[in-house]
Coordinates of C-alpha atoms in Angstrom, one line a residue:
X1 CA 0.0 0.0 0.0
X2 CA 1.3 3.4 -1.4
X3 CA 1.1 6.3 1.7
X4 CA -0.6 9.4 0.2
X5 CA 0.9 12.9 0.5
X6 CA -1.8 14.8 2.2
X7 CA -0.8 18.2 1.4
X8 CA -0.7 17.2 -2.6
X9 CA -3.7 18.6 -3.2
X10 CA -2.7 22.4 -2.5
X11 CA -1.1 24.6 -5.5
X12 CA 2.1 26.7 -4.5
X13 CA -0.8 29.4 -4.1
X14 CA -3.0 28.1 -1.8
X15 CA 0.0 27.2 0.4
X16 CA 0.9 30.8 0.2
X17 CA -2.7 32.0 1.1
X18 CA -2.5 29.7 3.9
X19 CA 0.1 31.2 5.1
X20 CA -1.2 35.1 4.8
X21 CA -4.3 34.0 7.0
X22 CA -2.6 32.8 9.7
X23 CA -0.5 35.3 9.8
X24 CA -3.8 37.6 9.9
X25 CA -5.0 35.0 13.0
X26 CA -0.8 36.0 14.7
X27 CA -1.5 39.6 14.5
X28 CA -5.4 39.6 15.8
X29 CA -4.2 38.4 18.5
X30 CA -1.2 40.6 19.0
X31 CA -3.2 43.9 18.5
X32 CA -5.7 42.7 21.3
X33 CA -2.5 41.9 23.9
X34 CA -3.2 43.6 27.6
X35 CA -3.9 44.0 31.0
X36 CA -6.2 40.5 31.1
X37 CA -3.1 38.8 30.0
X38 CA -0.7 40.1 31.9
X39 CA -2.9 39.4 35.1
X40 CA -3.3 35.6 33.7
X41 CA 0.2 34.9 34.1
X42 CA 0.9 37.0 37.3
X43 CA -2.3 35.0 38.9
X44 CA -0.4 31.9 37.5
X45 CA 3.2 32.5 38.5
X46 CA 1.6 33.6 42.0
X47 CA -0.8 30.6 42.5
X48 CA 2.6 28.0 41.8
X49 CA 4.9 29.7 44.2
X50 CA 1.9 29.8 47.0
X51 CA 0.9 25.9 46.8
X52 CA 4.9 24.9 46.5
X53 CA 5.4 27.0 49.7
X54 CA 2.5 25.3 50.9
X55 CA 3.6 22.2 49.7
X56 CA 7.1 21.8 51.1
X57 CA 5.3 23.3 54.4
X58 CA 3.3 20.1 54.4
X59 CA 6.0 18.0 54.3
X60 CA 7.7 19.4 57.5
X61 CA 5.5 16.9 58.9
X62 CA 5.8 14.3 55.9
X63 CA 6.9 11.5 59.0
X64 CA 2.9 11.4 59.0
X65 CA 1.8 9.2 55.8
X66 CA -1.0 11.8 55.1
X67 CA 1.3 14.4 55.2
X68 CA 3.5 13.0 52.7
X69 CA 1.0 12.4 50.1
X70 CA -0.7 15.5 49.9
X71 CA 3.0 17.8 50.2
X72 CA 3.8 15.2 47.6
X73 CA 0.8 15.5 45.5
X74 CA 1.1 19.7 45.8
X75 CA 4.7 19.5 44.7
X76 CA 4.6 18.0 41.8
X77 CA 1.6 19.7 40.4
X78 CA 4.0 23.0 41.4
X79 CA 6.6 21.5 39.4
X80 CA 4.5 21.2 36.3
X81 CA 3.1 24.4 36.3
X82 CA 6.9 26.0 36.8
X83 CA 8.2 23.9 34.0
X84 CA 4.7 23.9 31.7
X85 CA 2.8 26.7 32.0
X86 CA 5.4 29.4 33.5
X87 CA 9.2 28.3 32.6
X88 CA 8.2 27.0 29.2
X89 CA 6.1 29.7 27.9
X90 CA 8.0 32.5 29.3
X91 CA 11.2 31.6 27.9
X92 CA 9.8 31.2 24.4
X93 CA 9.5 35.3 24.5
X94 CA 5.3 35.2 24.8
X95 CA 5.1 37.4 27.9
X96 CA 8.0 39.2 26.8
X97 CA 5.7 42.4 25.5
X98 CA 4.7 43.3 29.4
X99 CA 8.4 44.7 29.7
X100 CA 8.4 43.2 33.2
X101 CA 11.9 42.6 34.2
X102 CA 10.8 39.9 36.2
X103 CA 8.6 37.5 33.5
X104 CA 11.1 37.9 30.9
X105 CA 12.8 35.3 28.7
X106 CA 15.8 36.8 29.5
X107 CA 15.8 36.7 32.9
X108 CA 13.6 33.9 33.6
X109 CA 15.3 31.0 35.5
X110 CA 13.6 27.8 35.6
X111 CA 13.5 24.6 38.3
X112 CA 15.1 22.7 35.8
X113 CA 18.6 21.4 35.5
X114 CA 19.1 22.9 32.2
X115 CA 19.8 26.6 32.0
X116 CA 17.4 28.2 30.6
X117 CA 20.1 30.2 27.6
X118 CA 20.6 26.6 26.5
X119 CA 17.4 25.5 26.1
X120 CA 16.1 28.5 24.4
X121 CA 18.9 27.5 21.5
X122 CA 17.9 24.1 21.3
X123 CA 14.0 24.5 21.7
X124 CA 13.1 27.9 20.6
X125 CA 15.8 28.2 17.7
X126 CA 16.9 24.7 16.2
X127 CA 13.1 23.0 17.1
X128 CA 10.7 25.4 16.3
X129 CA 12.5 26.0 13.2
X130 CA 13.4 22.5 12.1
X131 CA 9.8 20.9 13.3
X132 CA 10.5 17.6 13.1
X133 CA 12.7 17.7 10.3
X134 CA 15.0 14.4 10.4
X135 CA 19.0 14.9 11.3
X136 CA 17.6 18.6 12.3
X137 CA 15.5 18.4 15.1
X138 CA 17.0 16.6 18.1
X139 CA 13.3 16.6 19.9
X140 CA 12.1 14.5 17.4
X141 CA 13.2 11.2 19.1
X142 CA 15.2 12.7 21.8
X143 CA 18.4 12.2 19.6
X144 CA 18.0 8.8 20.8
X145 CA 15.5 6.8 18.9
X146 CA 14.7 5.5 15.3
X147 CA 11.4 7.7 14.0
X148 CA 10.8 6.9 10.7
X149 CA 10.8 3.3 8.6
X150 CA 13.4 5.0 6.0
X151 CA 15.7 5.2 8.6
X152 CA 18.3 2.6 8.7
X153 CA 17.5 -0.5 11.4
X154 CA 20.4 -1.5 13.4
X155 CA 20.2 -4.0 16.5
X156 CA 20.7 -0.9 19.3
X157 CA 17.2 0.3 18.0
X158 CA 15.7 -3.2 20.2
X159 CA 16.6 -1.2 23.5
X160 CA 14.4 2.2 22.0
X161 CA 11.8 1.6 24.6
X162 CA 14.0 0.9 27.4
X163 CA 16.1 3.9 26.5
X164 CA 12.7 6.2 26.0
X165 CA 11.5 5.1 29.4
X166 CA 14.8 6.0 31.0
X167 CA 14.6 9.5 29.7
X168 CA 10.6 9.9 30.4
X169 CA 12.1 9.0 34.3
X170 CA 14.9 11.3 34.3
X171 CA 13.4 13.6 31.4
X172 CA 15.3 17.3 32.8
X173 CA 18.7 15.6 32.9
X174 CA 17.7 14.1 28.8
X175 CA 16.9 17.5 27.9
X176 CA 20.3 19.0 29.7
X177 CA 22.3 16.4 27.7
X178 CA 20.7 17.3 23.7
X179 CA 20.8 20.8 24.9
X180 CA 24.3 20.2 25.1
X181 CA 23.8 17.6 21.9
X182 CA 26.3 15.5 24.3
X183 CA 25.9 12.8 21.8
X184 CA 27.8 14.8 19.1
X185 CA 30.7 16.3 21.4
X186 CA 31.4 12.6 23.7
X187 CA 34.5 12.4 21.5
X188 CA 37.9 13.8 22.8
X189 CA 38.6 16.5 20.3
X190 CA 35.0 17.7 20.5
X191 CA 35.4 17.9 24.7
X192 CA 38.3 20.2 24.8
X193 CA 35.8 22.6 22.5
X194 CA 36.0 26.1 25.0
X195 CA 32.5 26.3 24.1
X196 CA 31.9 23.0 24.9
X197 CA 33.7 23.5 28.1
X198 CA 31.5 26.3 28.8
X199 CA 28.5 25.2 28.4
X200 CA 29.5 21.7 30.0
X201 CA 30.0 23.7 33.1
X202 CA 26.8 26.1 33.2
X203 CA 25.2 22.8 33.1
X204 CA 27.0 21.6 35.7
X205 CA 26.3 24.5 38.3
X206 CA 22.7 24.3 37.3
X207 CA 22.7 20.2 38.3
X208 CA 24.4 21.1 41.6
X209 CA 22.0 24.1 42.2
X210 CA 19.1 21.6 41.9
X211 CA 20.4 19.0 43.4
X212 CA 21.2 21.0 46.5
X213 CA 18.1 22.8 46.5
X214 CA 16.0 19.9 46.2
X215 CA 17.6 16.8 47.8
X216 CA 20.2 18.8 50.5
X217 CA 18.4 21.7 52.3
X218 CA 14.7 21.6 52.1
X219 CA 15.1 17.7 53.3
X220 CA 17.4 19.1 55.8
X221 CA 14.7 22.0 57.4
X222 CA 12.5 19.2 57.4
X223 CA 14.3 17.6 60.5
X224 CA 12.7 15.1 61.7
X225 CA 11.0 14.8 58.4
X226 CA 14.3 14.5 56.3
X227 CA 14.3 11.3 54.6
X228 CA 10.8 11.5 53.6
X229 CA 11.1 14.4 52.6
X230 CA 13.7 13.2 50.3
X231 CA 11.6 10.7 48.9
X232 CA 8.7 12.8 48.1
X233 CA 10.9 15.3 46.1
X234 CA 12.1 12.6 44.6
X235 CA 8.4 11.4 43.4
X236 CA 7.6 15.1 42.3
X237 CA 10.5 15.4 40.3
X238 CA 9.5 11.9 39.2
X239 CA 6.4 12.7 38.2
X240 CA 6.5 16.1 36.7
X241 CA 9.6 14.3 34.1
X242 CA 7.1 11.3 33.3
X243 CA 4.1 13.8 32.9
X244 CA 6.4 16.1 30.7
X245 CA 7.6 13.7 28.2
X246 CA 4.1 12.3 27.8
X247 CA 2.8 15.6 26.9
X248 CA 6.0 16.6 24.4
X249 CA 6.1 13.1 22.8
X250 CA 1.8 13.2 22.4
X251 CA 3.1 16.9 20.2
X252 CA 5.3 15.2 17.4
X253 CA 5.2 11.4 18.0
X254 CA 1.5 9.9 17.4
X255 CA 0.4 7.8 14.4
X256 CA -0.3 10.8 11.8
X257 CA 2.0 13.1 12.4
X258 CA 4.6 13.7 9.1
X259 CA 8.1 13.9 9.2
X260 CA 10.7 15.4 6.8
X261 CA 13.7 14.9 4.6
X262 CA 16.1 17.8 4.9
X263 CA 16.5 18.8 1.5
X264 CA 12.5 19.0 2.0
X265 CA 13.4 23.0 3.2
X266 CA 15.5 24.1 0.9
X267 CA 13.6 27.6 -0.3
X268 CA 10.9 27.1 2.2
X269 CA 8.3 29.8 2.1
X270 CA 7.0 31.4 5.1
X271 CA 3.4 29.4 4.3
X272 CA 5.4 25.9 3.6
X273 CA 7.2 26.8 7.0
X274 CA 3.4 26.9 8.0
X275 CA 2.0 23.9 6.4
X276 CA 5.2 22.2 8.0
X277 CA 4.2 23.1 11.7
X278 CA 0.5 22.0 10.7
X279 CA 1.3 18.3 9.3
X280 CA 4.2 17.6 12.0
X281 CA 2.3 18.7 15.5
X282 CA -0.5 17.2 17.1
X283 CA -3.0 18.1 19.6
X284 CA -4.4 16.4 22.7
X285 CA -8.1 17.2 23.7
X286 CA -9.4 17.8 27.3
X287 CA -10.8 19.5 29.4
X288 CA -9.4 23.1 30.4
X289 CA -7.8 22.0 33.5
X290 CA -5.9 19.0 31.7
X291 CA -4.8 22.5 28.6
X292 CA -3.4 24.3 31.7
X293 CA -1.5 21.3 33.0
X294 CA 0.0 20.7 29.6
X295 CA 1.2 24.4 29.8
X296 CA -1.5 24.8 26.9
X297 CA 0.9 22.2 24.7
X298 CA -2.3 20.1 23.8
X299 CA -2.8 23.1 21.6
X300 CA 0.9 21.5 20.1
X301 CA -0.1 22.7 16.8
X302 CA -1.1 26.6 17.5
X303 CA 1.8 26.7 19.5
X304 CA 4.2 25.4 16.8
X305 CA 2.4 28.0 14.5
X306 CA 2.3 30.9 17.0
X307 CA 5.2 30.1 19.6
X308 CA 5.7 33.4 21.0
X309 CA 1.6 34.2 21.3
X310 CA 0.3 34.3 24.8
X311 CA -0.6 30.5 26.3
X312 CA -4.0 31.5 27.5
X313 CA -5.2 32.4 24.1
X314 CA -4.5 29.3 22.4
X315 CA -7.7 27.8 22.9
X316 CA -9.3 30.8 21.0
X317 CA -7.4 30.4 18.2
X318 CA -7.5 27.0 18.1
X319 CA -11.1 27.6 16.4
X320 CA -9.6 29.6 13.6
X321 CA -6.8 27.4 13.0
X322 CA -9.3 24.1 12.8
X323 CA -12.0 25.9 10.6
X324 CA -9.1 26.5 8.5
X325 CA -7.3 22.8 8.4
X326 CA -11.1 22.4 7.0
X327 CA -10.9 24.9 4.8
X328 CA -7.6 23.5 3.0
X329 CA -8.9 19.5 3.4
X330 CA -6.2 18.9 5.7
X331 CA -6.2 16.4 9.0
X332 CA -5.7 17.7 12.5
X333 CA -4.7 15.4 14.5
X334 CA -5.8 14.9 17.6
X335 CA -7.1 12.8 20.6
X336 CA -7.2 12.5 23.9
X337 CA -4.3 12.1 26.2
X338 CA -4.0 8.4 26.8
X339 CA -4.8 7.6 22.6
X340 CA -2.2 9.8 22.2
X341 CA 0.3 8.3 24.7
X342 CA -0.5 4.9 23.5
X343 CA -0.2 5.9 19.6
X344 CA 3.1 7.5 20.5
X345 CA 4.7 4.4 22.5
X346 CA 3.3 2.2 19.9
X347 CA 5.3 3.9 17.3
X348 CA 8.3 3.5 19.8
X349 CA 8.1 0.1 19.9
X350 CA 6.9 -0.8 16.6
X351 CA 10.2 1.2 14.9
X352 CA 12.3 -0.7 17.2
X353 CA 12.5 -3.8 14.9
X354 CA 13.0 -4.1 11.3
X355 CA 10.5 -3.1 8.6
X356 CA 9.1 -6.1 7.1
X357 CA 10.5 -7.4 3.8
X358 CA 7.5 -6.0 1.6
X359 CA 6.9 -2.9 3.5
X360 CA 7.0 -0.6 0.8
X361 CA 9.0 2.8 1.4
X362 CA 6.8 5.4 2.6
X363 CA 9.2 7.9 1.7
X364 CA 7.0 10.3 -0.4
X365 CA 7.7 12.8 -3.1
X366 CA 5.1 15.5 -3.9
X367 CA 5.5 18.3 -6.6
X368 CA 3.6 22.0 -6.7
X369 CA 4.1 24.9 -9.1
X370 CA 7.9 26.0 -7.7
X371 CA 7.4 23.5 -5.0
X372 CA 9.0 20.0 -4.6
X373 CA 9.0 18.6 -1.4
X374 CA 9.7 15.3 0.0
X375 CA 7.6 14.3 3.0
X376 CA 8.0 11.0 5.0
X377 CA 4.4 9.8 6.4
X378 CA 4.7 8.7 10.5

């Protein structure tokens, strides 16, 4: 069975009309920017640092089992909103326009082992701009997994889910290492890099400021309370990696979701850039307390097309950016959370063994009026 390209029905001029309306949807929502906004995220940012106060408060008396599980159950919900909601969204720039010193991507410091300069290079600049384009885009996979048949099978790919599990556990330390793309500079030559070097150790304070914070002193004002409250730190960090990765791989992983050749972007127009974040994101669907979790990243694919627009107003233009996946007979994919997890690991899994003998290449080439493109279906 031949995959079908599922953008070959659009002309080089739709794709460019595409384009021009949502970059009318972008600057709607600029224009109308203020003071609602702006109290969203201060309301937000306030609300997190009350109930983790509140939360490590609790667990002063964590020696008590009821104690522990609900200064457990605070924390790591904390966690999730500083690294969802707040850390991530602030950092990409989309509360930038309050000129508040202190909710500024370049101030912002996240509770995250991977400084927050780094991250912005590898998320913001090299993902957001390579969306899930093969060899480009070290979030697609992690750097770590086989994520498309056309790649080459070897007999390391068996361990994939072992090694994607691993990372979901440990997720902030994963993301410190391809922020670092540790993979790339393990050889000796690449180590002595000053750069390197540099970075290396900015991510080395930032593990030790983390660790200390986390697993040294609040354990140690707990007294009494120190080696449970160990443990539960542990958990919350435990939980808010497993609860991120789920929510990241659910953007770019499921069943549906295209991926991309690199050659694919040579002379890529701003509405093939576009049409690129549209066919290689996906959404989850839920209620609003399950968006704001997600840091609004169930809205993967208005994010991807607007990263630097306010969080809270992605559901709004989520509308407008469906009516017009409609519009141009295109498929937004979406589901809810555990369809999503599930299509995601089953694609782990199933691209951990070899493609069967008559599997036909999915590789796909499609051809517009001053457009030729080669897509790869998920």
């Amino acid at each position: 069975m031949t995959a079908i390209d599922p953008t070959a029905h659009l002309t080089a001029e739709q794709i460019e009309e595409l384009g021009r309306e949502l970059d009318a949807i972008r600057d709607e929502v600029i224009a109308s920017r203020g003071e609602k906004d702006a109290a969203y995220i201060r309301k937000v940012i306030a609300a997190q640092r009350k109930l983790e106060l509140v939360s490590r408060g609790v667990l002063l008396f964590s020696f008590f089992p009821p104690a522990w599980i609900i200064g457990t159950a605070g924390l790591s919900v904390a966690k999730i909103m500083d690294n969802m909601e707040i850390g991530h969204n602030i950092l990409h720039g989309q509360w930038d326009w309050m000129r508040d010193p202190k909710i500024h991507s370049t101030t912002w410091e996240w509770d995250h082992v991977s400084p927050a300069d780094q991250w912005k290079h590898s998320h913001n600049e090299l993902h957001h701009t390579y969306t899930n384009v093969i060899g480009k885009d070290n979030d697609l996979g992690y750097g770590i997994m086989r994520v498309d048949e056309d790649q080459r099978w070897h007999p390391i790919h068996l361990g994939q889910p072992l090694w994607n599990f691993i990372n979901a556990c440990f997720f902030e330390y994963g993301i410190a290492a391809y922020d670092l793309e540790l993979g790339k500079n393990l050889n000796k030559r690449r180590r002595k890099n000053p750069e390197f070097r540099a970075r290396a150790k900015a991510v080395g304070r930032k593990i030790r400021k983390q660790v200390l914070k986390d697993y040294v002193i609040h354990p140690l004002l707990s007294g009494p309370s120190f080696l449970p409250t160990l443990a539960a730190t542990f958990t919350a960090n435990l939980v808010r990696n497993l609860w991120s990765h789920s929510v990241i791989m659910c953007g770019h992983f499921p069943e549906g979701v295209q991926v991309f050749e690199r050659r694919s972007i040579n002379g890529e127009t701003r509405g093939q850039w576009y049409l690129r974040q549209m066919m290689g994101s996906a959404n989850i669907s839920g209620s609003k307390a399950m968006h704001f979790m997600t840091g609004n990243l169930s809205h993967q694919i208005e994010h991807h097309l607007f990263p630097d627009l306010p969080s809270n107003r992605y559901a709004e233009v989520a509308v407008k950016v469906r009516a017009l996946f409609e519009k141009y007979e295109l498929d937004y994919v979406t589901g809810p959370l555990p369809k999503q997890v599930f299509s995601a690991w089953r694609k782990v899994f199933r691209l951990s063994l070899p493609n069967k003998p008559d599997k036909p290449n999915k590789r796909l080439k499609s051809k517009t009026p001053d457009r030729e493109q080669e897509l790869v279906a998920a």
